[in-house]
Tab-separated table of C-alpha atoms in Angstrom:
chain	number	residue	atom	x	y	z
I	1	UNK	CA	22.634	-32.942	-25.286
I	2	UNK	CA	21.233	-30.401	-22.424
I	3	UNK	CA	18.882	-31.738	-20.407
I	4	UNK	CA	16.114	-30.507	-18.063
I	5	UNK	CA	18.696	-31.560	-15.382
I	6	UNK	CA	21.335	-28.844	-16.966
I	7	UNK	CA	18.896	-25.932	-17.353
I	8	UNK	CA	17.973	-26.407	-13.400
I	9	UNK	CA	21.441	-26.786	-12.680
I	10	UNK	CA	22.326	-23.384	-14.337
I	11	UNK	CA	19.282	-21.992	-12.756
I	12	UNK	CA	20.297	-22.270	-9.488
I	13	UNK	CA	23.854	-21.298	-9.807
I	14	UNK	CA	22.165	-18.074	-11.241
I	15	UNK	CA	20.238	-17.767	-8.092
I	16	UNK	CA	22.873	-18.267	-5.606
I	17	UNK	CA	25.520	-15.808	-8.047
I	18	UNK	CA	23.036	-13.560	-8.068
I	19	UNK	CA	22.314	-13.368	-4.486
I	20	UNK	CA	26.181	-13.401	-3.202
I	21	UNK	CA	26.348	-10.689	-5.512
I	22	UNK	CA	23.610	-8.750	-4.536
I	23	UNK	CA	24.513	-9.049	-0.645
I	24	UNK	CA	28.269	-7.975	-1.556
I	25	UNK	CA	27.050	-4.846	-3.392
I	26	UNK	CA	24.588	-4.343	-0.656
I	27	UNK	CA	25.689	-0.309	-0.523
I	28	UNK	CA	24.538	-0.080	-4.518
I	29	UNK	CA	22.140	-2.892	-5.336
I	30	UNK	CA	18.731	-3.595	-4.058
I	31	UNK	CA	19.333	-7.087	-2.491
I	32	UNK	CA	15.424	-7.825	-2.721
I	33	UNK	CA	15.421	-7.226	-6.236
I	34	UNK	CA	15.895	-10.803	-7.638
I	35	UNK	CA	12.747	-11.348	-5.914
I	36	UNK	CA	11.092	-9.526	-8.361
I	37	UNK	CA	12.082	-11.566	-11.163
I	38	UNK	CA	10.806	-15.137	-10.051
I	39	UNK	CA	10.888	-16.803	-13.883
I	40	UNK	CA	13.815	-16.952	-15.540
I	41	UNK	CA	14.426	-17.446	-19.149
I	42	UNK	CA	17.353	-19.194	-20.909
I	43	UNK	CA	18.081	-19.494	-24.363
I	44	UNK	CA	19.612	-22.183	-26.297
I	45	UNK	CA	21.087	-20.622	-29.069
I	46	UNK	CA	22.461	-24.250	-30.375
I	47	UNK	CA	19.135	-25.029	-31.356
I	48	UNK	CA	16.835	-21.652	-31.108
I	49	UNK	CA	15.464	-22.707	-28.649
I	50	UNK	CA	14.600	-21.378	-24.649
I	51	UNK	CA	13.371	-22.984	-21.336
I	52	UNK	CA	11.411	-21.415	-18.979
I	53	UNK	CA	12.147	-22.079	-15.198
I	54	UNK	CA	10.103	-21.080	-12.319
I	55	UNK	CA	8.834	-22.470	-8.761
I	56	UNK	CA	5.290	-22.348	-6.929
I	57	UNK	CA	7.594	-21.150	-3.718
I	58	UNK	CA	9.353	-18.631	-5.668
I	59	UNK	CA	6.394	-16.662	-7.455
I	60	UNK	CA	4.273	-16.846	-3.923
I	61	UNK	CA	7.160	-14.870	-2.495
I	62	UNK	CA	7.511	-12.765	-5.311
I	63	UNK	CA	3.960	-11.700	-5.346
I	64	UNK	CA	3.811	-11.388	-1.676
I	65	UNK	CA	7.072	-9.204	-1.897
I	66	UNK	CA	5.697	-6.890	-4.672
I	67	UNK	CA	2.163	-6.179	-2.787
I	68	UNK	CA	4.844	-5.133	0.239
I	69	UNK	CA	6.750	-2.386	-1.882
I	70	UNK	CA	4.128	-1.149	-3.730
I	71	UNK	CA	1.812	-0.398	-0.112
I	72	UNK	CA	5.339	1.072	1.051
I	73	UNK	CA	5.763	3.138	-1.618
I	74	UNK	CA	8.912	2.142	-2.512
I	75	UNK	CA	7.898	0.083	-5.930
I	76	UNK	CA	10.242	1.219	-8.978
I	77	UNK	CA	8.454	1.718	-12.028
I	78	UNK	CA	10.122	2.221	-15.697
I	79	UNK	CA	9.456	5.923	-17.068
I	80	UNK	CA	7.461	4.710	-19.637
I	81	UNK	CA	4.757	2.164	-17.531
I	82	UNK	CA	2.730	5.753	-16.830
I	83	UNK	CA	-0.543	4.335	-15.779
I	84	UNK	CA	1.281	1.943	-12.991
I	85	UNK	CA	3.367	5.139	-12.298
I	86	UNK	CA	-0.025	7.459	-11.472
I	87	UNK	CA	-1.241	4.436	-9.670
I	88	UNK	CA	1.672	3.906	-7.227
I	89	UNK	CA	1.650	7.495	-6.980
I	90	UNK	CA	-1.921	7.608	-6.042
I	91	UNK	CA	-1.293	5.150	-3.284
I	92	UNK	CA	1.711	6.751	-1.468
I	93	UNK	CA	-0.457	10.214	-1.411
I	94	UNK	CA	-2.934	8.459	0.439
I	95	UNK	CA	-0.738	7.356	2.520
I	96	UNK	CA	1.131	10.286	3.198
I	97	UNK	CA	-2.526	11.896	3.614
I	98	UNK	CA	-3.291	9.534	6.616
I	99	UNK	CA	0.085	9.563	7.964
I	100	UNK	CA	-0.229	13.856	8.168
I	101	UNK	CA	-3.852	13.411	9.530
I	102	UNK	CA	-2.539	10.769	12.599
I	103	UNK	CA	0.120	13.198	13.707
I	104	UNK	CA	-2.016	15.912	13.609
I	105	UNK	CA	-4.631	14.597	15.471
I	106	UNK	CA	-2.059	13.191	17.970
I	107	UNK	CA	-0.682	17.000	18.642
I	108	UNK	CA	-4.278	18.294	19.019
I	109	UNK	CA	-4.965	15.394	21.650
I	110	UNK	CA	-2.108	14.988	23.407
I	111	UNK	CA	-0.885	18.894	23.467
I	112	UNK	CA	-1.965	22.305	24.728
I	113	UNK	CA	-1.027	23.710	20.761
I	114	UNK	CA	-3.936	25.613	18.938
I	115	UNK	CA	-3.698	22.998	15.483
I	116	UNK	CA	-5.180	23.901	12.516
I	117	UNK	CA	-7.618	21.588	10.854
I	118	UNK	CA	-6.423	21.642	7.714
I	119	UNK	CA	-3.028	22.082	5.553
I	120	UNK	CA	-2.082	25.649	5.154
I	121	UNK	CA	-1.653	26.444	1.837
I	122	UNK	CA	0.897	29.334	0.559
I	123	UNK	CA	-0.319	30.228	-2.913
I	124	UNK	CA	-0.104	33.020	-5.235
I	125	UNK	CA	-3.134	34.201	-4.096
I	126	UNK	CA	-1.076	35.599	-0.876
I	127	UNK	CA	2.463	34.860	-1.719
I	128	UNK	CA	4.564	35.893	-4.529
I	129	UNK	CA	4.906	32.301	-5.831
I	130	UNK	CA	3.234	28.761	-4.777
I	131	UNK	CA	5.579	27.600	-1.917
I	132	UNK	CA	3.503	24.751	-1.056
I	133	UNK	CA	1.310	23.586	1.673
I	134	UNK	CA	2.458	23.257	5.355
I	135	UNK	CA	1.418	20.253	6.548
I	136	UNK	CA	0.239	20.641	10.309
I	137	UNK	CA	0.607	24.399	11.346
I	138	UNK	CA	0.402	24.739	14.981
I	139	UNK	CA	0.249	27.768	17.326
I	140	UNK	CA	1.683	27.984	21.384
I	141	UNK	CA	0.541	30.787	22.714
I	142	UNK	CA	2.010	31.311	25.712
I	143	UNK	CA	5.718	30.885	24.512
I	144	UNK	CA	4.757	32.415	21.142
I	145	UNK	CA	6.020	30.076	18.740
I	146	UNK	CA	4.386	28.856	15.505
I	147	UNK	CA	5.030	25.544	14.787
I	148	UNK	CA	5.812	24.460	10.500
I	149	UNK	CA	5.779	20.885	11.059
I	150	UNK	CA	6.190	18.902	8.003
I	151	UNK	CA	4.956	15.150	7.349
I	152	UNK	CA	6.917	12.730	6.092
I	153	UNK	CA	5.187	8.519	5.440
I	154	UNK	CA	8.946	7.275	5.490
I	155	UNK	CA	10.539	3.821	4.390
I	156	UNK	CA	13.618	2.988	6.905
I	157	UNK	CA	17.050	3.488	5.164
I	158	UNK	CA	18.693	0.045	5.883
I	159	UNK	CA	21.900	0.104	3.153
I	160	UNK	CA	24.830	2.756	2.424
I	161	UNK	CA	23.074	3.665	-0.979
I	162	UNK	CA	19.753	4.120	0.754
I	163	UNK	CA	21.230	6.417	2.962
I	164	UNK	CA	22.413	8.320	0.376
I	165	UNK	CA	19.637	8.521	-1.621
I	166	UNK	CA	17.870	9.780	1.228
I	167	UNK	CA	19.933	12.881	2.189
I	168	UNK	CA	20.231	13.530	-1.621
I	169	UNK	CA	16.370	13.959	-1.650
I	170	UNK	CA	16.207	15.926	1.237
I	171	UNK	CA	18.745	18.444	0.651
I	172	UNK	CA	18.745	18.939	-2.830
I	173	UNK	CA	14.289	18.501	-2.970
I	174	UNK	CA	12.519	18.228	0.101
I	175	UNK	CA	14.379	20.831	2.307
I	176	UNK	CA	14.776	23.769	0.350
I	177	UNK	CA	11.261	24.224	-0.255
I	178	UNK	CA	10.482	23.575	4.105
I	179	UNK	CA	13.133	26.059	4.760
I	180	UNK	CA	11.387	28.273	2.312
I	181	UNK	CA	8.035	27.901	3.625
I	182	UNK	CA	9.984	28.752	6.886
I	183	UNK	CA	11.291	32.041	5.654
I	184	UNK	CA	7.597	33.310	4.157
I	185	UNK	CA	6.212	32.576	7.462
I	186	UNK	CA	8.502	34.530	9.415
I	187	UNK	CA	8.007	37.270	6.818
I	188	UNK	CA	4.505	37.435	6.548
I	189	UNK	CA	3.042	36.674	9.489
I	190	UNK	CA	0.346	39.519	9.624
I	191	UNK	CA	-1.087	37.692	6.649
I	192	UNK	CA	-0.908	34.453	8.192
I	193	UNK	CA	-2.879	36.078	11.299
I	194	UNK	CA	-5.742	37.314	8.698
I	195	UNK	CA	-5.846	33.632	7.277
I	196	UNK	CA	-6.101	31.693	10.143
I	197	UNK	CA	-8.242	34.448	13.105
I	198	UNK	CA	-5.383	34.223	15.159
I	199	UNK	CA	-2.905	36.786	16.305
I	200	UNK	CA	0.437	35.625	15.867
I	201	UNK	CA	2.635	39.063	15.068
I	202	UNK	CA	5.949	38.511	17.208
I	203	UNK	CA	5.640	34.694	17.170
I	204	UNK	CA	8.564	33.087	16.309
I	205	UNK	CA	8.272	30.627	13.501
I	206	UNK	CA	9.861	26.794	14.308
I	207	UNK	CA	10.196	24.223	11.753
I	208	UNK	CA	9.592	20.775	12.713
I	209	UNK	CA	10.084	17.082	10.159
I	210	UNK	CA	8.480	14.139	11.940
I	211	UNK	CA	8.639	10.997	9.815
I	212	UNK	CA	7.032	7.491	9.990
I	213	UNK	CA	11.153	6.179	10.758
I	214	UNK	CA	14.095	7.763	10.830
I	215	UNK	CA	15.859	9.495	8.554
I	216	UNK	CA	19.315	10.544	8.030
I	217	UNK	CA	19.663	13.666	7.282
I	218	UNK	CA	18.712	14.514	10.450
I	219	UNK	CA	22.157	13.644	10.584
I	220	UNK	CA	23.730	16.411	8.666
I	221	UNK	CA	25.578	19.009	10.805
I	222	UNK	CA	24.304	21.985	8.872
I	223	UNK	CA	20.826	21.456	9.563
I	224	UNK	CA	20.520	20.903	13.497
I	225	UNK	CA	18.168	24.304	13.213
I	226	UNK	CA	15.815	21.790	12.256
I	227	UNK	CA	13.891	19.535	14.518
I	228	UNK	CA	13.725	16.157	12.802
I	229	UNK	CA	11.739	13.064	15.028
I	230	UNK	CA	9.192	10.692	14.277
I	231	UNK	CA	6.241	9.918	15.587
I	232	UNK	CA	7.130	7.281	17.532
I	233	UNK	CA	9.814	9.368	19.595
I	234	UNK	CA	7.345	12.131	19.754
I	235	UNK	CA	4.459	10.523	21.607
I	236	UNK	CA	7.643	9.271	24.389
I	237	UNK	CA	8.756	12.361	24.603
I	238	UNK	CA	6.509	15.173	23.575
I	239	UNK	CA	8.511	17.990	22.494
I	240	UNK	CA	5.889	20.702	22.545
């Protein structure tokens, strides 16, 4: 006959499989994910039967571990869980919101750049298509460059996969549509003079990615045209 003993016995050689397991696979598998299950179920099929297990210790963790993902922004959500999905989503604009508005802010403070107050949005009211907004647009006048700077409220790529994933968003989503924003600037700069009151025909247009940590496509040999730095490294050293 199983006993209590048995089903806490197979519960922890669960745990511990799973976690070897987890930190072997490290470049594929999320090795915090078990601590998003904390109760385990196991059936007893000899007499239809299941047992629940759980600890106090394990669940506290858990739920402390699922309010740190989900303020991170990195919480997973299944497809069809769309009301979490919005809700998650709504959270990680904010964010993304105040982390655009604190390096803004820090450029107009700490920098002799004319910054614009507010994103610059290309639209098809003066483009040929929506290419977005540009985050912090920023002018220097005497060397006649027009800064694109882009915002990015980052998690730190820790694992193989991670780092992977990371440069797969970038250059096959995030990038393409900076470096287009890039080429309508250069393009179109009377019209960006008429939007903004400023001058800035024969400025030359410089795209800049500063990110809450750092991120690995900055990496990638084929786009060093790109200035990639976070905030951190640009309040030491200031690259305006």
């Amino acid at each position: 006959k199983k006993t209590r003993k048995y089903y806490y016995a197979t519960f922890l050689v669960v745990y511990f499989s799973l976690s070897s397991f987890g930190y072997f696979f490290a470049y594929k598998y999320d090795i915090k994910s078990y601590l998003l299950k904390p109760i385990l179920r196991i059936n007893d099929k000899v007499n239809n039967n299941f047992i629940i297990c759980f600890s106090a210790r394990h669940l506290y963790i858990a739920g402390q571990n699922l309010l740190a993902i989900f303020f991170d922004g990195t919480l997973k959500v299944d497809d069809d869980c769309k009301q979490i999905r919005e809700f998650v989503k709504r959270n990680s604009t904010e964010k993304g919101d105040e982390f655009t508005v604190e390096v803004r802010d820090w450029i107009r403070d700490n920098t002799n750049l004319f910054v614009l107050d507010y994103e610059f949005d290309i639209t098809t009211k003066i483009a040929d298509k929506n290419y977005g907004d540009v985050d912090v647009l920023a002018l220097d006048e005497k060397r006649k460059i027009l800064y694109s700077i882009e915002c990015k409220n980052t998690k730190q790529a820790k694992i193989i996969y991670d780092f992977w994933k990371d440069i797969k968003n970038f250059t096959e989503k995030q990038l393409p549509k900076h470096i287009n924003r890039e080429k309508w600037l250069s393009n179109n700069l009377s019209v960006v003079s008429q939007r903004i009151n400023k001058d800035v025909s024969g400025f030359k247009v410089k795209s800049i990615i500063v990110s809450s940590s750092v991120l690995p496509v900055k990496f990638v040999e084929v786009y060093k045209d790109i200035t990639f730095t976070t905030l951190s490294q640009l309040v030491l050293e200031n690259i305006f």
